[in-house]
Amino acid sequence: MKKFSFELEKILEFRNFEKQEAEAELAKALSKENEIKSNLEMIAKQMIISNQSVDKSCSFDDVIAQSRYNNLLNHQKEELLQELTQANLITEEKRSVLAECMKKTVALEKMKEKRKEEWKTAYDYEEAEEIDEASSHLKPEK
């Protein structure tokens, strides 16, 4: 009997490739999100340090400079929050694409397994038939 072959193997390979691409795209989106979150944390730390230094300062010029610096940090924070919102949307989109790719891949893999089981059953049956036939020729006649 011939070796097992799945007629949709090329499609399964393509679906696996699509899934890998979707995983890579999701990883990039998550990386971008984490980068933005890291920048937000850095700004928050800078704001804390800035506020602490204003409390210690007695000079009006220092207070004005710190106020301007805080305004700059707030502006950067707002921009980063907008970027984070966009990144979250992109990440969710990439997740849904990956989920769809996984559904398609799983369906084909299940089909392949089912066909392989059917092939194995047929192969085992044929092999048993051949053994029975060979053993019936070897039995001495009475």
Coordinates of C-alpha atoms in Angstrom, one line a residue:
M1 CA 0.0 0.0 0.0
K2 CA 1.2 3.5 -0.8
K3 CA 2.4 5.9 1.8
F4 CA -0.1 8.3 3.4
S5 CA -0.5 11.6 1.7
F6 CA -2.9 14.4 2.6
E7 CA -4.3 16.1 -0.6
L8 CA -4.6 19.4 1.2
E9 CA -1.0 19.4 2.6
K10 CA 0.0 22.5 0.6
I11 CA -3.0 24.4 1.9
L12 CA -2.2 23.3 5.5
E13 CA 1.4 24.4 5.0
F14 CA 0.2 27.8 3.7
R15 CA -2.2 28.1 6.7
N16 CA 0.6 27.4 9.1
F17 CA 2.7 30.0 7.3
E18 CA -0.2 32.5 7.7
K19 CA -0.5 31.7 11.3
Q20 CA 3.2 32.2 11.9
E21 CA 3.0 35.6 10.1
A22 CA 0.0 36.6 12.3
E23 CA 1.9 35.6 15.4
A24 CA 4.8 37.7 14.4
E25 CA 2.5 40.7 13.6
L26 CA 0.9 40.3 17.0
A27 CA 4.3 40.2 18.7
K28 CA 5.2 43.4 17.0
A29 CA 2.0 45.1 18.1
L30 CA 2.5 43.9 21.6
S31 CA 6.1 45.2 21.6
K32 CA 4.9 48.6 20.4
E33 CA 2.3 48.7 23.2
N34 CA 4.9 47.8 25.8
E35 CA 7.3 50.4 24.5
I36 CA 4.6 53.1 24.9
K37 CA 3.7 51.9 28.4
S38 CA 7.4 52.0 29.3
N39 CA 7.6 55.6 28.0
L40 CA 4.5 56.5 30.0
E41 CA 6.1 55.1 33.2
M42 CA 9.3 57.1 32.5
I43 CA 7.2 60.3 32.1
A44 CA 5.4 59.6 35.3
K45 CA 8.7 59.1 37.2
Q46 CA 10.0 62.4 35.7
M47 CA 6.9 64.2 36.8
I48 CA 7.3 62.9 40.4
I49 CA 11.0 64.0 40.4
S50 CA 10.0 67.4 38.9
N51 CA 7.3 68.0 41.5
Q52 CA 9.6 67.0 44.3
S53 CA 12.3 69.5 43.1
V54 CA 9.7 72.3 42.9
D55 CA 8.7 71.7 46.5
K56 CA 12.4 72.2 47.5
S57 CA 12.9 75.3 45.4
C58 CA 12.5 78.9 46.7
S59 CA 13.2 80.6 43.4
F60 CA 10.3 81.9 41.3
D61 CA 12.3 81.2 38.1
D62 CA 12.8 77.6 39.1
V63 CA 9.0 77.2 39.8
I64 CA 8.3 78.7 36.3
A65 CA 10.8 76.4 34.6
Q66 CA 9.4 73.4 36.4
S67 CA 5.9 74.4 35.5
R68 CA 6.9 74.6 31.8
Y69 CA 8.7 71.2 32.1
N70 CA 5.6 69.7 33.7
N71 CA 3.5 71.1 30.8
L72 CA 5.9 69.5 28.3
L73 CA 5.6 66.2 30.2
N74 CA 1.8 66.4 30.2
H75 CA 1.8 67.1 26.5
Q76 CA 4.1 64.1 25.9
K77 CA 1.9 62.0 28.1
E78 CA -1.3 62.9 26.1
E79 CA 0.5 62.0 22.9
L80 CA 1.6 58.7 24.3
L81 CA -1.9 57.9 25.5
Q82 CA -3.3 58.5 22.0
E83 CA -0.6 56.3 20.6
L84 CA -1.4 53.6 23.2
T85 CA -5.1 53.7 22.2
Q86 CA -4.1 53.3 18.6
A87 CA -1.7 50.5 19.5
N88 CA -4.4 48.7 21.5
L89 CA -6.8 48.8 18.5
I90 CA -4.0 47.4 16.3
T91 CA -3.2 44.7 18.8
E92 CA -6.9 43.6 19.0
E93 CA -7.1 43.5 15.2
K94 CA -3.9 41.3 15.1
R95 CA -5.3 39.0 17.8
S96 CA -8.5 38.5 15.8
V97 CA -6.5 37.8 12.6
L98 CA -4.4 35.2 14.6
A99 CA -7.5 33.6 16.0
E100 CA -9.0 33.3 12.5
C101 CA -5.7 31.7 11.2
M102 CA -5.7 29.3 14.1
K103 CA -9.3 28.2 13.4
K104 CA -8.4 27.5 9.8
T105 CA -5.3 25.6 10.7
V106 CA -6.9 23.5 13.4
A107 CA -9.7 22.6 11.1
L108 CA -7.3 21.4 8.4
E109 CA -5.1 19.5 11.0
K110 CA -8.2 17.7 12.3
M111 CA -9.2 16.8 8.8
K112 CA -5.6 15.5 8.2
E113 CA -5.7 13.4 11.4
K114 CA -9.1 11.9 10.4
R115 CA -7.9 11.0 7.0
K116 CA -4.7 9.5 8.4
E117 CA -6.8 7.4 10.8
E118 CA -8.9 6.2 7.9
W119 CA -5.8 5.4 5.9
K120 CA -4.3 3.5 8.8
T121 CA -7.5 1.5 9.3
A122 CA -7.6 0.7 5.6
Y123 CA -3.9 -0.2 5.6
D124 CA -4.3 -2.4 8.7
Y125 CA -7.2 -4.2 7.0
E126 CA -5.3 -4.7 3.8
E127 CA -2.3 -6.0 5.7
A128 CA -4.5 -8.4 7.7
E129 CA -6.1 -9.6 4.4
E130 CA -2.7 -10.3 2.9
I131 CA -1.5 -12.2 6.0
D132 CA -4.7 -14.3 6.0
E133 CA -4.3 -15.0 2.3
A134 CA -0.6 -15.9 2.7
S135 CA -1.3 -18.1 5.7
S136 CA -4.1 -19.9 3.9
H137 CA -1.7 -20.9 1.1
L138 CA 0.8 -22.2 3.6
K139 CA -1.6 -24.5 5.5
P140 CA -1.3 -28.2 4.5
E141 CA -4.3 -29.7 3.0
K142 CA -5.9 -32.7 4.7

